[in-house]
XYZ file of N, CA, C and O in Angstrom:
332
model
N 7.350 -9.740 -8.290
C 5.920 -9.578 -8.474
C 5.575 -8.111 -8.243
O 6.117 -7.471 -7.348
N 4.663 -7.613 -9.056
C 4.217 -6.223 -8.953
C 2.702 -6.184 -8.832
O 2.000 -6.935 -9.506
N 2.199 -5.314 -7.968
C 0.768 -5.035 -7.916
C 0.564 -3.861 -8.859
O 1.105 -2.774 -8.628
N -0.169 -4.080 -9.919
C -0.304 -3.098 -10.997
C -0.995 -1.819 -10.547
O -1.780 -1.817 -9.591
N -0.719 -0.750 -11.274
C -1.377 0.534 -11.028
C -2.889 0.355 -11.119
O -3.382 -0.337 -12.013
N -3.602 0.919 -10.165
C -5.074 0.894 -10.107
C -5.667 -0.517 -10.000
O -6.853 -0.701 -10.253
N -4.868 -1.498 -9.631
C -5.312 -2.896 -9.596
C -6.568 -3.116 -8.758
O -7.453 -3.868 -9.150
N -6.644 -2.483 -7.613
C -7.790 -2.667 -6.721
C -8.499 -1.357 -6.415
O -9.314 -1.297 -5.493
N -8.191 -0.306 -7.166
C -8.763 1.004 -6.858
C -10.275 1.005 -7.050
O -10.812 0.308 -7.914
N -10.940 1.780 -6.183
C -12.391 1.954 -6.230
C -13.137 0.624 -6.148
O -14.136 0.413 -6.828
N -12.643 -0.284 -5.305
C -13.323 -1.561 -5.068
C -13.798 -1.603 -3.626
O -13.519 -0.707 -2.842
N -14.475 -2.662 -3.264
C -14.968 -2.838 -1.901
C -13.941 -3.517 -0.995
O -14.293 -4.012 0.075
N -12.697 -3.559 -1.409
C -11.646 -4.178 -0.603
C -11.598 -3.506 0.764
O -11.564 -2.278 0.858
N -11.601 -4.321 1.824
C -11.625 -3.752 3.167
C -10.850 -4.633 4.134
O -10.487 -5.750 3.810
N -10.587 -4.075 5.328
C -9.903 -4.831 6.373
C -8.403 -4.654 6.321
O -7.890 -3.591 5.978
N -7.693 -5.729 6.642
C -6.228 -5.716 6.701
C -5.638 -6.248 5.407
O -6.050 -7.298 4.923
N -4.671 -5.530 4.859
C -3.954 -5.960 3.668
C -2.565 -6.410 4.096
O -1.822 -5.630 4.703
N -2.210 -7.659 3.792
C -0.893 -8.199 4.103
C -0.120 -8.305 2.795
O -0.531 -9.017 1.876
N 0.985 -7.587 2.713
C 1.828 -7.631 1.517
C 2.868 -8.739 1.714
O 3.666 -8.675 2.643
N 2.877 -9.767 0.851
C 3.819 -10.876 1.016
C 5.237 -10.528 0.566
O 5.465 -9.513 -0.110
N 6.160 -11.389 0.897
C 7.585 -11.131 0.656
C 7.947 -11.007 -0.819
O 8.889 -10.310 -1.162
N 7.228 -11.626 -1.708
C 7.613 -11.618 -3.132
C 7.220 -10.334 -3.873
O 7.636 -10.124 -5.010
N 6.422 -9.467 -3.259
C 6.002 -8.221 -3.919
C 7.144 -7.206 -3.870
O 7.634 -6.867 -2.813
N 7.556 -6.735 -5.057
C 8.651 -5.764 -5.157
C 8.135 -4.337 -5.357
O 8.778 -3.381 -4.998
N 6.961 -4.208 -5.987
C 6.452 -2.873 -6.311
C 4.930 -2.852 -6.157
O 4.248 -3.791 -6.545
N 4.446 -1.731 -5.610
C 3.009 -1.455 -5.547
C 2.779 -0.259 -6.453
O 3.344 0.811 -6.231
N 2.002 -0.446 -7.497
C 1.796 0.591 -8.506
C 0.972 1.769 -8.020
O 0.281 1.718 -6.992
N 1.008 2.834 -8.790
C 0.265 4.058 -8.490
C -1.228 3.764 -8.355
O -1.793 3.029 -9.163
N -1.829 4.316 -7.322
C -3.259 4.192 -7.051
C -3.738 2.746 -6.975
O -4.923 2.458 -7.194
N -2.847 1.820 -6.652
C -3.201 0.396 -6.607
C -4.351 0.102 -5.649
O -5.196 -0.746 -5.927
N -4.403 0.810 -4.524
C -5.452 0.583 -3.527
C -6.229 1.867 -3.235
O -6.869 1.986 -2.204
N -6.185 2.810 -4.154
C -6.880 4.083 -4.013
C -8.376 3.842 -3.841
O -8.962 2.979 -4.489
N -8.991 4.601 -2.957
C -10.431 4.586 -2.748
C -10.966 3.188 -2.372
O -11.917 2.693 -2.949
N -10.296 2.561 -1.406
C -10.762 1.301 -0.840
C -11.068 1.529 0.631
O -10.856 2.620 1.151
N -11.543 0.506 1.301
C -11.869 0.626 2.715
C -10.861 -0.127 3.587
O -11.211 -0.661 4.633
N -9.617 -0.154 3.160
C -8.574 -0.799 3.969
C -8.421 -0.070 5.296
O -8.438 1.165 5.337
N -8.254 -0.831 6.371
C -8.076 -0.224 7.690
C -6.689 -0.460 8.263
O -6.255 0.256 9.155
N -5.976 -1.467 7.741
C -4.636 -1.762 8.243
C -3.772 -2.288 7.107
O -4.242 -3.014 6.234
N -2.500 -1.907 7.141
C -1.522 -2.333 6.148
C -0.397 -3.053 6.872
O 0.251 -2.469 7.742
N -0.180 -4.315 6.537
C 0.865 -5.127 7.175
C 2.012 -5.322 6.195
O 1.908 -6.073 5.231
N 3.108 -4.624 6.447
C 4.306 -4.714 5.614
C 5.408 -5.533 6.281
O 6.539 -5.559 5.796
N 5.095 -6.205 7.382
C 6.128 -6.903 8.158
C 6.837 -8.000 7.376
O 8.001 -8.283 7.627
N 6.175 -8.609 6.416
C 6.809 -9.656 5.628
C 7.229 -9.214 4.245
O 7.721 -10.005 3.443
N 7.066 -7.936 3.942
C 7.345 -7.418 2.600
C 8.827 -7.125 2.408
O 9.232 -6.004 2.135
N 9.626 -8.147 2.511
C 11.085 -7.985 2.490
C 11.654 -7.609 1.126
O 12.767 -7.112 1.034
N 10.905 -7.814 0.053
C 11.375 -7.468 -1.293
C 10.832 -6.137 -1.800
O 11.208 -5.683 -2.878
N 9.931 -5.511 -1.040
C 9.284 -4.281 -1.489
C 10.285 -3.136 -1.581
O 10.937 -2.792 -0.605
N 10.406 -2.558 -2.783
C 11.349 -1.452 -2.990
C 10.675 -0.177 -3.489
O 11.289 0.881 -3.493
N 9.407 -0.273 -3.931
C 8.757 0.924 -4.466
C 7.259 0.911 -4.188
O 6.590 -0.103 -4.377
N 6.764 2.072 -3.750
C 5.333 2.286 -3.576
C 4.963 3.473 -4.458
O 5.515 4.561 -4.302
N 4.061 3.249 -5.391
C 3.688 4.270 -6.371
C 2.864 5.402 -5.801
O 2.323 5.335 -4.690
N 2.743 6.436 -6.603
C 2.014 7.649 -6.246
C 0.561 7.324 -5.894
O -0.110 6.594 -6.609
N 0.102 7.843 -4.760
C -1.261 7.702 -4.274
C -1.712 6.249 -4.141
O -2.891 5.934 -4.254
N -0.782 5.352 -3.887
C -1.110 3.928 -3.787
C -2.154 3.637 -2.717
O -2.975 2.733 -2.877
N -2.138 4.391 -1.623
C -3.075 4.158 -0.522
C -3.903 5.400 -0.197
O -4.422 5.528 0.907
N -4.057 6.281 -1.164
C -4.848 7.494 -0.952
C -6.332 7.151 -0.867
O -6.797 6.173 -1.453
N -7.062 7.973 -0.116
C -8.508 7.815 0.030
C -8.890 6.443 0.606
O -9.877 5.842 0.179
N -8.105 5.961 1.556
C -8.425 4.715 2.255
C -8.775 5.057 3.703
O -8.719 6.215 4.108
N -9.103 4.043 4.470
C -9.403 4.213 5.892
C -8.269 3.677 6.760
O -8.512 3.212 7.874
N -7.044 3.721 6.258
C -5.917 3.165 7.013
C -5.777 3.840 8.368
O -5.685 5.055 8.463
N -5.757 3.013 9.392
C -5.581 3.482 10.762
C -4.271 2.990 11.354
O -3.784 3.561 12.311
N -3.721 1.925 10.791
C -2.497 1.343 11.353
C -1.658 0.720 10.248
O -2.171 0.244 9.243
N -0.354 0.740 10.475
C 0.605 0.104 9.588
C 1.531 -0.741 10.442
O 2.034 -0.280 11.454
N 1.732 -1.984 10.007
C 2.620 -2.893 10.724
C 3.875 -3.058 9.891
O 3.807 -3.307 8.697
N 5.037 -2.926 10.504
C 6.317 -3.041 9.806
C 7.247 -3.896 10.618
O 6.776 -4.680 11.421
N 8.512 -3.824 10.490
C 9.253 -2.847 9.690
C 9.477 -3.327 8.255
O 9.402 -4.504 7.962
N 9.745 -2.368 7.405
C 10.123 -2.636 6.033
C 10.926 -1.428 5.554
O 10.693 -0.308 5.980
N 11.888 -1.674 4.684
C 12.676 -0.579 4.107
C 12.286 -0.471 2.640
O 12.466 -1.408 1.876
N 11.712 0.655 2.257
C 11.290 0.874 0.879
C 12.214 1.909 0.271
O 12.404 2.990 0.822
N 12.785 1.576 -0.881
C 13.748 2.464 -1.520
C 13.093 3.713 -2.097
O 13.678 4.783 -2.092
N 11.865 3.590 -2.601
C 11.236 4.735 -3.258
C 9.742 4.771 -2.959
O 9.024 3.825 -3.251
N 9.306 5.878 -2.391
C 7.883 6.135 -2.203
C 7.582 7.375 -3.027
O 8.212 8.412 -2.844
N 6.633 7.260 -3.945
C 6.309 8.378 -4.840
C 5.963 9.628 -4.049
O 5.444 9.557 -2.941
N 6.236 10.768 -4.646
C 6.092 12.067 -3.987
C 4.715 12.286 -3.362
O 4.601 12.792 -2.268
N 3.653 11.897 -4.036
C 2.315 12.098 -3.510
C 1.758 10.835 -2.861
O 0.583 10.771 -2.555
N 2.598 9.824 -2.654
C 2.128 8.607 -2.004
C 1.780 8.873 -0.549
O 2.351 9.743 0.086
N 0.828 8.130 -0.047
C 0.459 8.290 1.346
C 1.627 7.844 2.196
O 2.177 6.770 1.994
N 2.037 8.663 3.159
C 3.174 8.328 3.983
C 2.873 7.088 4.814
O 1.814 6.942 5.376
N 3.837 6.190 4.868
C 3.721 4.956 5.628
C 4.870 4.936 6.615
O 6.025 4.990 6.232
N 4.552 4.884 7.907
C 5.564 4.833 8.941
C 5.595 3.422 9.521
O 4.721 3.057 10.300
N 6.565 2.583 9.113
C 6.618 1.204 9.570
C 6.762 1.061 11.076
O 6.527 -0.003 11.620
N 7.120 2.109 11.786
C 7.302 2.007 13.225
C 5.991 2.094 14.006
O 5.956 1.872 15.198
N 4.891 2.462 13.331
C 3.592 2.589 14.017
C 2.960 1.234 14.234
O 3.066 0.347 13.493
């Protein structure tokens, strides 16, 4: 399963986003310009790619992990699963 590029960008999406185990890719700018405050990747065992600027311009304050992602786009917002 893939979350398409710009899928939720510039929406009123807010709060905690939990990425489920079946998601393999998060497209570029998928959650750009949202009001997300927390990203939970603890169950995202299939996630291998996070696209460019996927979480840019958000209110992310915390990330829950761990998760191993094979590719994070060069301009993607850095995600530290240890936080």
